[in-house]
Tab-separated table of C-alpha atoms in Angstrom:
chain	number	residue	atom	x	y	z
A	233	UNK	CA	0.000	0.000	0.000
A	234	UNK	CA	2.875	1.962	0.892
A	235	UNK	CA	4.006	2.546	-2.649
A	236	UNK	CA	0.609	3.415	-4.142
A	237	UNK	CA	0.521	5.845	-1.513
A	238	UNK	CA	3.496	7.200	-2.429
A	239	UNK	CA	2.273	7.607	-6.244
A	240	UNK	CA	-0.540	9.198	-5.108
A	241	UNK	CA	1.275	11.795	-3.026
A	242	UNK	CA	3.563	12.555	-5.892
A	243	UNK	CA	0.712	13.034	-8.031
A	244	UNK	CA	-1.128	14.978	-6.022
A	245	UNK	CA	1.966	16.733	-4.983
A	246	UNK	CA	2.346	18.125	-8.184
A	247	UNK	CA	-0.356	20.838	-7.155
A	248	UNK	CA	1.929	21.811	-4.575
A	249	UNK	CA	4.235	23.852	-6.819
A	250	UNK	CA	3.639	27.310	-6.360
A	251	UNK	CA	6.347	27.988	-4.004
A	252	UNK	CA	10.076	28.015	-4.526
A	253	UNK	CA	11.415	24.586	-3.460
A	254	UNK	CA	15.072	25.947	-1.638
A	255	UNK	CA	17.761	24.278	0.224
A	256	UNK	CA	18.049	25.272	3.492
A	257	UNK	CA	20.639	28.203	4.284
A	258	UNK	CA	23.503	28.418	5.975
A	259	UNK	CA	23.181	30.372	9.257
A	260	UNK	CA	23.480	33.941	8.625
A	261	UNK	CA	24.630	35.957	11.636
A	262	UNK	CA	21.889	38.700	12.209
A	263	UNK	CA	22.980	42.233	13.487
A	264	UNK	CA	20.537	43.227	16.263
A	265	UNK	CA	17.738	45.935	15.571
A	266	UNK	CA	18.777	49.296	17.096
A	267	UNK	CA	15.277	50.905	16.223
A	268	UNK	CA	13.497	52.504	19.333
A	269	UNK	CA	10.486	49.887	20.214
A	270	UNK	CA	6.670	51.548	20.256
A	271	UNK	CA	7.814	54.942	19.920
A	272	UNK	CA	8.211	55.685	16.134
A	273	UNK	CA	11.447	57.192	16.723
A	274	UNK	CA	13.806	55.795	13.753
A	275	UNK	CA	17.146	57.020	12.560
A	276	UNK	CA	16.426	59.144	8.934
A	277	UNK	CA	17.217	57.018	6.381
A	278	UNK	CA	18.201	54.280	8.168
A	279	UNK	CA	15.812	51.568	6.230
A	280	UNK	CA	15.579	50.865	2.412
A	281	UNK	CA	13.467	47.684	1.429
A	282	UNK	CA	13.356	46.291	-1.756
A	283	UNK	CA	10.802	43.475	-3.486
A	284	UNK	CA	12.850	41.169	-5.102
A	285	UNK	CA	11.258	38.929	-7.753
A	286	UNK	CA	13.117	35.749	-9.409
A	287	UNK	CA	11.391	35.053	-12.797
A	288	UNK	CA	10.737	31.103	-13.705
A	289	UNK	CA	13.518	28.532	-14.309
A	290	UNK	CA	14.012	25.415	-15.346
A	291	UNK	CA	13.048	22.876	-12.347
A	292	UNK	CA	9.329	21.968	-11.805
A	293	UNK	CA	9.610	23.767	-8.577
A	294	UNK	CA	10.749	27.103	-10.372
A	295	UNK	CA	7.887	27.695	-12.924
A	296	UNK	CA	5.881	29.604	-10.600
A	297	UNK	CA	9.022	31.851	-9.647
A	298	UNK	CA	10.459	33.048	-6.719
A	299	UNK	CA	10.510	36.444	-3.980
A	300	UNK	CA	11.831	37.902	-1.379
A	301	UNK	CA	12.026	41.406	0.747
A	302	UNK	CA	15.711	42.601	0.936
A	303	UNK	CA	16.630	44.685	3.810
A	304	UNK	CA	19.235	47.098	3.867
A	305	UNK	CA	20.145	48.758	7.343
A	306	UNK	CA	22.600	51.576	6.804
A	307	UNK	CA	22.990	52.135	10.437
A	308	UNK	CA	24.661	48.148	10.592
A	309	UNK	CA	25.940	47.716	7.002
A	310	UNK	CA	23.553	44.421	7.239
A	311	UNK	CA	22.010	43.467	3.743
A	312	UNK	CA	19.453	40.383	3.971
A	313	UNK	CA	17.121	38.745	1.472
A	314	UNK	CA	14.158	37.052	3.547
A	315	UNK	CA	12.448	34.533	1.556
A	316	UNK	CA	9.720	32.202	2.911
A	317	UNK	CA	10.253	29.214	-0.136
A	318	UNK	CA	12.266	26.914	2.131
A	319	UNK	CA	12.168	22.838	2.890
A	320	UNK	CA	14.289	20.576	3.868
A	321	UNK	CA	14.344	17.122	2.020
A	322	UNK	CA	15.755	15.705	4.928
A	323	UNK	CA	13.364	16.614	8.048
A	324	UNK	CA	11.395	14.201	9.242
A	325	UNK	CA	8.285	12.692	8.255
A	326	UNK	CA	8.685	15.013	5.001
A	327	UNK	CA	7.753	12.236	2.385
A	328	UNK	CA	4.788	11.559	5.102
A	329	UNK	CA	3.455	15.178	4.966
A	330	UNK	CA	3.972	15.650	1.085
A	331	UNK	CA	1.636	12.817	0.575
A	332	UNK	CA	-0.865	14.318	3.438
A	333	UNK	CA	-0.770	17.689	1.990
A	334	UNK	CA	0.590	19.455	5.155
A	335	UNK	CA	4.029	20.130	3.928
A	336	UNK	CA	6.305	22.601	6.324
A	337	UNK	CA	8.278	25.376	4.794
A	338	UNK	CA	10.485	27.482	6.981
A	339	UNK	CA	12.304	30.966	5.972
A	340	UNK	CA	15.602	32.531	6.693
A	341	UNK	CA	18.143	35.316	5.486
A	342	UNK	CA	20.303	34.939	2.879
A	343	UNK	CA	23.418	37.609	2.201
A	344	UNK	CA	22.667	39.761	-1.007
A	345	UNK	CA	25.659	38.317	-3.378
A	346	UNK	CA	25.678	34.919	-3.040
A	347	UNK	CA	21.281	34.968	-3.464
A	348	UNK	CA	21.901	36.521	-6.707
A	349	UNK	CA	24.609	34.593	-7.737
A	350	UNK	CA	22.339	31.525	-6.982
A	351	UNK	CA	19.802	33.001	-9.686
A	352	UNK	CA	22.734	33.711	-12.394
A	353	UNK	CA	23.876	30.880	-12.176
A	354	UNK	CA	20.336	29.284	-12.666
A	355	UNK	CA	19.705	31.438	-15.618
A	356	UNK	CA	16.853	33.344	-13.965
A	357	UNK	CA	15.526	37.049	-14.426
A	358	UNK	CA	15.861	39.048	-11.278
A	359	UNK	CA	13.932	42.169	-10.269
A	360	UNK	CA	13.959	44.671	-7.698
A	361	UNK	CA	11.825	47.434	-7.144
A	362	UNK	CA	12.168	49.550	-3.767
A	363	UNK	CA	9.363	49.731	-1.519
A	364	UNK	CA	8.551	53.374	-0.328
A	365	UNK	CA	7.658	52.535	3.237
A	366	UNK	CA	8.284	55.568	6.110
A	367	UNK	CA	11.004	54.661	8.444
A	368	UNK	CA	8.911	53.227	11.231
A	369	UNK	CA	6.940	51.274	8.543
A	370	UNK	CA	10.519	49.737	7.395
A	371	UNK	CA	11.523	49.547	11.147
A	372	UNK	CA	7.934	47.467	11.968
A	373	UNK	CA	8.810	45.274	9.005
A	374	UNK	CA	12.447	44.550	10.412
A	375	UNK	CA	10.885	43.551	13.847
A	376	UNK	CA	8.122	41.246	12.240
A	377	UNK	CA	10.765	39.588	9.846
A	378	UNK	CA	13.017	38.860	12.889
A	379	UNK	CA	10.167	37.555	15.550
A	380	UNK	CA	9.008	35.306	12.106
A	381	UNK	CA	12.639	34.037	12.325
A	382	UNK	CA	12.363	33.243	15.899
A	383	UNK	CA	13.135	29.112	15.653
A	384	UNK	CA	9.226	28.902	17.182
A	385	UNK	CA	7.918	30.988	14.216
A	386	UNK	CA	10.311	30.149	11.222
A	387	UNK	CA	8.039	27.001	10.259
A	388	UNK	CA	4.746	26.984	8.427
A	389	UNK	CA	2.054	24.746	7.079
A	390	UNK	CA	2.816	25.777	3.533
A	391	UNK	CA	-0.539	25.952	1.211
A	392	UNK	CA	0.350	26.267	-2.402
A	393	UNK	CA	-2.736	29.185	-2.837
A	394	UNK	CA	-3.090	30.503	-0.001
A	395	UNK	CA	-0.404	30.543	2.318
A	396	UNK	CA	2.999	30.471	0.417
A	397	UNK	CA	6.461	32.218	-0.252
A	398	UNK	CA	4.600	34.675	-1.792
A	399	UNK	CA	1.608	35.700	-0.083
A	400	UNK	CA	3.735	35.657	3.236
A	401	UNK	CA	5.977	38.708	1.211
A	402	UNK	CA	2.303	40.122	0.534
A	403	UNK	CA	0.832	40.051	4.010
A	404	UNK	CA	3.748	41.496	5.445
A	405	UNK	CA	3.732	44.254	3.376
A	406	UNK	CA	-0.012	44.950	3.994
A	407	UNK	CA	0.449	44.347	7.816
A	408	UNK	CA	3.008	47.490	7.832
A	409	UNK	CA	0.904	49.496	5.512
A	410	UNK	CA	-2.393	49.203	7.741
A	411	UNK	CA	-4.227	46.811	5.801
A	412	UNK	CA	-3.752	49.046	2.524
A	413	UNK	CA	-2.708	46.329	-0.124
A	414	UNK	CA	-6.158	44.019	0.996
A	415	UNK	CA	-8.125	47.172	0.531
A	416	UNK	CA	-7.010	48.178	-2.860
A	417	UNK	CA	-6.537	44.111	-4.554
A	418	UNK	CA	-9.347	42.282	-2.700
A	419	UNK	CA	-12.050	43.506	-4.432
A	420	UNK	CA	-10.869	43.442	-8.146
A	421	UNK	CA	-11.824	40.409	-9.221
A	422	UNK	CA	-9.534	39.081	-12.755
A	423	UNK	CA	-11.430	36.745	-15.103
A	424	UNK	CA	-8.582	34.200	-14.068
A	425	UNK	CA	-8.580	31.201	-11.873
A	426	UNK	CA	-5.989	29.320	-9.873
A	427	UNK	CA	-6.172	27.062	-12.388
A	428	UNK	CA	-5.688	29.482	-15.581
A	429	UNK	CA	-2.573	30.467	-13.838
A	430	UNK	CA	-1.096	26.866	-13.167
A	431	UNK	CA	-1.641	25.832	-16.675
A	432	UNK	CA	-0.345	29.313	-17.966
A	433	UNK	CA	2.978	28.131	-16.102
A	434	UNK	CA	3.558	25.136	-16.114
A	435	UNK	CA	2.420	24.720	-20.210
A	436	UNK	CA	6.000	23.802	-20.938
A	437	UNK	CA	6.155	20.714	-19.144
A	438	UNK	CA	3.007	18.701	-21.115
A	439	UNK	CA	3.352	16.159	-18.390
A	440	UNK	CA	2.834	18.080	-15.368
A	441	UNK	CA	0.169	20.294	-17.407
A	442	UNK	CA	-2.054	17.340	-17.706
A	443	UNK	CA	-1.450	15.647	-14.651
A	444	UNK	CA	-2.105	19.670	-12.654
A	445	UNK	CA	-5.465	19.720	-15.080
A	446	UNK	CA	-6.622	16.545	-14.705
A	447	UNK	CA	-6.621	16.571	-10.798
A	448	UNK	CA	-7.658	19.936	-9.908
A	449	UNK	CA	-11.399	19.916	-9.048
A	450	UNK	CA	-14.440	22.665	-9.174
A	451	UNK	CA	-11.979	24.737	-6.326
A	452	UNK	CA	-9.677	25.892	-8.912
A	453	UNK	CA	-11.855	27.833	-11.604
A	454	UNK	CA	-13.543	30.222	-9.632
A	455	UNK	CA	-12.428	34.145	-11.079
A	456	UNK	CA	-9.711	35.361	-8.439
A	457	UNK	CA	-9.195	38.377	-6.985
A	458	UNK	CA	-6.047	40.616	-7.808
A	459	UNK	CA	-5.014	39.941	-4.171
A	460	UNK	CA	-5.048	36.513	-4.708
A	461	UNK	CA	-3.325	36.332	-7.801
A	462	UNK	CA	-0.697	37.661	-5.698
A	463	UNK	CA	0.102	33.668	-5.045
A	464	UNK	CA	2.481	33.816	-8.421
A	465	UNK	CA	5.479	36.455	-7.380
A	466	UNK	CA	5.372	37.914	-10.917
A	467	UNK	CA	1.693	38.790	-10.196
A	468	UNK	CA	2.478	40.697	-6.997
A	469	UNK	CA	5.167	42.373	-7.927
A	470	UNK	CA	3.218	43.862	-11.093
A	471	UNK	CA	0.251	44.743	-9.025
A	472	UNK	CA	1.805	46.481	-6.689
A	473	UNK	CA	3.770	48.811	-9.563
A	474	UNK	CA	0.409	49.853	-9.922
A	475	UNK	CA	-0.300	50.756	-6.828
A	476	UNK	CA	-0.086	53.568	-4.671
A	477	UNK	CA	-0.141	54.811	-0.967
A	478	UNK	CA	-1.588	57.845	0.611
A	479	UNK	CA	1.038	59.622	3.384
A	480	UNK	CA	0.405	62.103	5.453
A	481	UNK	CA	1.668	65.594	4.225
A	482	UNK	CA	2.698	64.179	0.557
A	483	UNK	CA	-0.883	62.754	-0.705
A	484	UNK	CA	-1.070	59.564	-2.862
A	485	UNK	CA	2.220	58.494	-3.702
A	486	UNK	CA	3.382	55.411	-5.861
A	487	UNK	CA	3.719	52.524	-3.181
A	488	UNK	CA	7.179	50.805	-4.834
A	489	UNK	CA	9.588	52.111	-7.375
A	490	UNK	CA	10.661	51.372	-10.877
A	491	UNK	CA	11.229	47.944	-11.604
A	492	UNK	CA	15.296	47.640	-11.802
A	493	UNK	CA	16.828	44.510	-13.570
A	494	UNK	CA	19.576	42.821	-11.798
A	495	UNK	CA	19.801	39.701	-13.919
A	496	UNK	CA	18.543	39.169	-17.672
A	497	UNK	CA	18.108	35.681	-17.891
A	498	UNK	CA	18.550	34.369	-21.802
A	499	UNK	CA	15.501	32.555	-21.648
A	500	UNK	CA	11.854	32.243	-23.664
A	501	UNK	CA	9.170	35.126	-21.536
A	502	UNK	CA	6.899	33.394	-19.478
A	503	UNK	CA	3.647	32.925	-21.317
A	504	UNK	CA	0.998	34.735	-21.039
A	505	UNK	CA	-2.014	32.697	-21.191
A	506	UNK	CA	-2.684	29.269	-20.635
A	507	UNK	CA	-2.416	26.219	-23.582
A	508	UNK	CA	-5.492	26.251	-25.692
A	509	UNK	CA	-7.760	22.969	-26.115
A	510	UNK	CA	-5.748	20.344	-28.435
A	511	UNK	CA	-7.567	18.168	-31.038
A	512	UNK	CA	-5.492	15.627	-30.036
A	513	UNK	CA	-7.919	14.744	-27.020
A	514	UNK	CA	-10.761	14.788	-29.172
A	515	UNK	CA	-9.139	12.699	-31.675
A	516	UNK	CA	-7.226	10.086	-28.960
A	517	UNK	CA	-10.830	10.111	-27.931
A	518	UNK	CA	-13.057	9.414	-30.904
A	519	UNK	CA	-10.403	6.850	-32.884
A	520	UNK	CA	-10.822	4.505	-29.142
A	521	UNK	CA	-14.589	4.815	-29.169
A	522	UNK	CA	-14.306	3.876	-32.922
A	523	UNK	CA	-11.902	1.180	-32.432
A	524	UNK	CA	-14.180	-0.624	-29.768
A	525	UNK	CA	-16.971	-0.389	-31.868
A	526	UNK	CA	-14.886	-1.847	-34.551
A	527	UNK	CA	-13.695	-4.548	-32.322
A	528	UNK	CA	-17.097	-5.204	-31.141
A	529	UNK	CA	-18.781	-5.689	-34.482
A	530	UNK	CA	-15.917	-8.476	-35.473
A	531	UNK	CA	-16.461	-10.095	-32.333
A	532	UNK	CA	-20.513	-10.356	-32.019
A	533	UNK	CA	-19.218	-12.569	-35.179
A	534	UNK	CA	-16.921	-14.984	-33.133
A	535	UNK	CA	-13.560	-13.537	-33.997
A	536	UNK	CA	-11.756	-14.598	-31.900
A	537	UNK	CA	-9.077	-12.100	-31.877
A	538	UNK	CA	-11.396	-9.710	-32.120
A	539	UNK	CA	-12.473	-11.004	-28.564
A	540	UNK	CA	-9.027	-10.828	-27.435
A	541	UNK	CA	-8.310	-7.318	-28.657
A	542	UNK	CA	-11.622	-5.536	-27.312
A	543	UNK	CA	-10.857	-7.398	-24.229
A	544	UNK	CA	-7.585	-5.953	-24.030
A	545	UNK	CA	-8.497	-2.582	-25.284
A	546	UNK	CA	-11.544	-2.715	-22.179
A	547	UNK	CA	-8.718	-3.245	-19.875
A	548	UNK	CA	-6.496	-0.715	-20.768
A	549	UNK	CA	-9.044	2.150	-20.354
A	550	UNK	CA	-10.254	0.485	-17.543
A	551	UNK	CA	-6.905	0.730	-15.716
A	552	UNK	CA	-5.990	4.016	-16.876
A	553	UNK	CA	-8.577	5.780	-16.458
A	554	UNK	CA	-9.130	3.897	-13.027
A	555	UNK	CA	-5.593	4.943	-11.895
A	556	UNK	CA	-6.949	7.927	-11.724
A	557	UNK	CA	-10.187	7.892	-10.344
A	558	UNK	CA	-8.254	5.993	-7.309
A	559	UNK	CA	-6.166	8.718	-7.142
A	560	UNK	CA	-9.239	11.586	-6.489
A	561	UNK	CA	-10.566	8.861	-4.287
A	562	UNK	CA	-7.027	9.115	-2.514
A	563	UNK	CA	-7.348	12.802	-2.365
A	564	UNK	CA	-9.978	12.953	0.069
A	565	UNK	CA	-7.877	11.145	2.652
A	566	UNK	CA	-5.339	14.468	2.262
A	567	UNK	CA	-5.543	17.976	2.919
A	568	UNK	CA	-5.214	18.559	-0.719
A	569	UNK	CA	-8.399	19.847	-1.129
A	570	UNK	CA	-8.117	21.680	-4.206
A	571	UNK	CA	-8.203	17.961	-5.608
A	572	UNK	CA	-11.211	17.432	-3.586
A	573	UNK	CA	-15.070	17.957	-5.655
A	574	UNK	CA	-13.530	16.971	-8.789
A	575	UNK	CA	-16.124	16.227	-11.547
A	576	UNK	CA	-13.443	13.886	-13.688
A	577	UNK	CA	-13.896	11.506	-11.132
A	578	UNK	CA	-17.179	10.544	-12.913
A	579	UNK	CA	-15.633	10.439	-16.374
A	580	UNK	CA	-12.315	8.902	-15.488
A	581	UNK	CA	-14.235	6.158	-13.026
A	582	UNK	CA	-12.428	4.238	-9.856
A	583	UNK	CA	-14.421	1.776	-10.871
A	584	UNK	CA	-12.433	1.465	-13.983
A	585	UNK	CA	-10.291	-1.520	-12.652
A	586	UNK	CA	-12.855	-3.482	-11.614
A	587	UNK	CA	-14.706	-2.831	-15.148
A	588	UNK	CA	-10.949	-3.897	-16.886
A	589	UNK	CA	-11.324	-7.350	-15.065
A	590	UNK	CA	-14.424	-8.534	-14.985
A	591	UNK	CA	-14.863	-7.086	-18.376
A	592	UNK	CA	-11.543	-8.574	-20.174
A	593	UNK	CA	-12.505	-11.896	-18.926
A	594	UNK	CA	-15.877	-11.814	-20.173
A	595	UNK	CA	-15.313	-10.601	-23.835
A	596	UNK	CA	-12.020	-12.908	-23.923
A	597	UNK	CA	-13.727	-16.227	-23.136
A	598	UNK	CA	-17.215	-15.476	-25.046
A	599	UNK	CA	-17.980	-17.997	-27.208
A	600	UNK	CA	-18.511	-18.351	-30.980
A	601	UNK	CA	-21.037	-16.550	-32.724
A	602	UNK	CA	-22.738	-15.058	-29.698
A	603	UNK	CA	-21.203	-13.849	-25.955
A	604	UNK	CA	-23.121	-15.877	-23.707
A	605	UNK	CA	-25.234	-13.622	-21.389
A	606	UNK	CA	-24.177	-15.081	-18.083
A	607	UNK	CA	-23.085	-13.779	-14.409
A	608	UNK	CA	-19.893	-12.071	-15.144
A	609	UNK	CA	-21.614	-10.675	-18.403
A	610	UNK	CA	-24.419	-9.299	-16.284
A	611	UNK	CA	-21.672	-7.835	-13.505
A	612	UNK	CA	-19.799	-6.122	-17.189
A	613	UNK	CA	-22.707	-4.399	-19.013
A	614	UNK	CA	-24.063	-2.979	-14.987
A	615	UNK	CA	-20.278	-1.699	-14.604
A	616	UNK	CA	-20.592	-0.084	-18.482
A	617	UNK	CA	-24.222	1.392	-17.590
A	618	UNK	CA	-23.116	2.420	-14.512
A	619	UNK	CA	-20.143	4.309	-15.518
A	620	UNK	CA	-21.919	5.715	-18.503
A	621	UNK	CA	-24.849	6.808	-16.183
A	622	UNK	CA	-22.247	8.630	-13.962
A	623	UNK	CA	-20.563	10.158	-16.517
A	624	UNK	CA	-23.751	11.301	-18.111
A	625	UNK	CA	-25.141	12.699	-15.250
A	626	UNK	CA	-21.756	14.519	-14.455
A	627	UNK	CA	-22.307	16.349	-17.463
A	628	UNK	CA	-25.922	17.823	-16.760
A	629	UNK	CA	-24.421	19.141	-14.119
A	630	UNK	CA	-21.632	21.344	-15.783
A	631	UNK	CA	-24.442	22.452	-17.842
A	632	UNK	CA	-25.318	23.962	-14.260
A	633	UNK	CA	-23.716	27.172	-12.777
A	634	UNK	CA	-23.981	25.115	-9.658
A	635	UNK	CA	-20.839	22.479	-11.231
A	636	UNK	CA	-18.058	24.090	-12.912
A	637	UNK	CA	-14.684	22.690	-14.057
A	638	UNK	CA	-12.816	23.219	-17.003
A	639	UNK	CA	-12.077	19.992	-18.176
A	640	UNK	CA	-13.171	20.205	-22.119
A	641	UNK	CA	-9.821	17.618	-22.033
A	642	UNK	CA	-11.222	14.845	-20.416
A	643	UNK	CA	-14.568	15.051	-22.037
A	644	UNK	CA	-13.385	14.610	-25.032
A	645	UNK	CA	-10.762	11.729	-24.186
A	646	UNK	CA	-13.426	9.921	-22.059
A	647	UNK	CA	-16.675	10.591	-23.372
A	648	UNK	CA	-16.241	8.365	-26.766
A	649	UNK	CA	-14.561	5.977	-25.096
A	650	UNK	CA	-17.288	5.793	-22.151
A	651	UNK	CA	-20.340	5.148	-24.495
């Protein structure tokens, strides 16, 4: 069980992507905060913060990109990058939580040179843009960074939407500002989805596009908000160029500076939209359903082979598709839950294995001229009806504004194959 557990987990796992996947960092010795507690009294230009924003690379943990808030204290020559992206392989129980869904990141500082050499030599875009905070803002934000570091704070049960390397950057940066990035970004809803933006990242990897599609359920195409974009680091660090901040005695003000480029990776832009729907599911879907009929017309005849081959071609579909109906079945044991309410799991049926058994065996020892119409052939065409009643009644529902998932995909691969 073990090992199907594991596959699972992986699988499933693959949803968990949105954050930078880091090694953990060497110890960086921290210069202690000089800034006057509760009082607002700060030394003048003592602060500069900057958002720092690592475009995608070439690992499946790097699509989604990468951030972090460098601090520069001129009063103790320190210069930190915090970044909340980081696991360690080796902890333990980590295999045990990946597969539950209730992985644990921690963050840390990193020294300035040797973070961007780590990017360079990765071959990935880097960004700054400085953050115009007042000096107590940029002292507050200090203080908060440190207590996070505290060895009882550093960890967190990392959530690849909602709680991330990312939208930790985000909320700090609202917590300091009084709330003001929520107030501007939660209320503009985008005519994206979580899922629009996982597919629009991860298109160049076909493998992990399908696997990502296939197993998100109705959770991941509701339209976002602009502050929940903010999950992708690319998306918060252009929202908040557009943004602005009202201080006292200057007015509304822009709320970071120009975007500076500190590495130019030599690499393809990140796309801007998500894969459009391929023909080639239709087609993988319409040439089975034609080849079972096909195979069933030459074996109502008593071929034999004809037997043997729909038999085998009933298995197939019945284990693949089953593999992953098993696997949404295995979702609900996680905290995965944006695999949870998935619609596929009537189209691509856990019940597929059991139909690939009984099924094969029937077909493959009917007899000549006619399949006999006995118990296991009774047990095959209850499974088919069954599954075809499911699947049927699974796609009423998307007809609904109560049900919907984009999966145009696995209607067409399953759909065909299913009647």
């Amino acid at each position: 069980m073990y090992p199907i557990a594991l596959a699972a987990g992986l699988a499933l796992g693959l949803i968990q992507l949105p954050a930078e996947a880091s090694a953990v960092p060497d110890p960086v010795p921290l210069a202690a905060s000089t800034a006057v507690e509760g009082s607002g009294v700060v030394q003048d230009d003592r602060y500069e913060v900057f958002l720092l924003t690592m475009d995608q690379g070439d690992g499946l943990w790097e699509l989604f990109g990468h951030n972090a808030l460098l601090i520069r204290d001129n009063a103790t020559g320190e210069e930190l990058a915090w970044n909340w992206g980081i696991f360690n392989l080796q902890a333990e129980g980590f295999f045990r939580r990946f597969i539950e869904g209730t992985m644990l990141y921690t963050m840390g500082p990193a020294a300035l040179p040797p973070f961007l050499d780590a990017y360079r030599a990765a071959n990935r875009s880097v960004y700054a843009n400085e953050v115009f905070l007042t000096q107590p803002e940029a002292a507050e934000l200090d203080r908060l960074i440190r207590l996070n570091f505290q060895p009882e704070n550093r960890d967190y049960l990392y959530h690849y939407f909602l709680d991330n390397c990312s939208t930790r950057v985000r909320d700090l940066l609202d917590a300091v500002l009084g709330g003001a990035i929520r107030e501007q970004f939660a209320v503009a809803t985008t005519p994206t989805s979580y899922r629009w933006h996982v597919r629009r990242l991860v298109q160049e990897v076909a493998w992990i596009d399908v696997g990502m599609h296939f197993l998100m359920g109705v959770r991941g195409d509701p339209p976002r908000t602009l502050w929940e974009t903010m999950f992708i680091p690319m998306e918060l660090m252009e929202a908040l160029e557009g943004a602005q901040r009202t201080v006292a005695g200057r007015g509304a003000t822009p709320l970071v500076g120009p975007r500076e480029v500190l590495f130019e990776a030599d690499r393809s832009p990140t796309p801007e939209s998500p894969p459009p729907f391929s023909l080639v599911w239709l087609m993988l879907g319409l040439g089975g359903g034609a080849l079972v009929l096909g195979l069933a017309a030459r074996a109502r005849s008593g071929g034999r082979y004809s037997r043997f081959s729909l038999g085998a071609v009933v298995g197939v579909w019945g284990l693949v598709s089953g593999a992953f109906g098993l696997l949404m079945v295995l979702a609900w044991l996680t905290d995965h839950e944006f695999a949870h309410w998935n619609v596929n799991i009537f189209h691509l049926s856990p019940l597929g294995p059991l139909m690939a058994a009984v099924g094969a065996v029937a077909l493959i020892r009917g007899g000549r001229g006619r399949l006999p119409i006995g118990r296991l052939e009774r047990v095959t065409r209850g499974l088919a009806v069954g599954i075809a009643g499911a699947s049927a009644l699974a796609v009423l529902a998307q007809l609904t504004p109560l049900v919907q998932q984009s999966n145009a995909e696995v209607l067409a691969l399953a759909i065909p194959l299913i009647l």
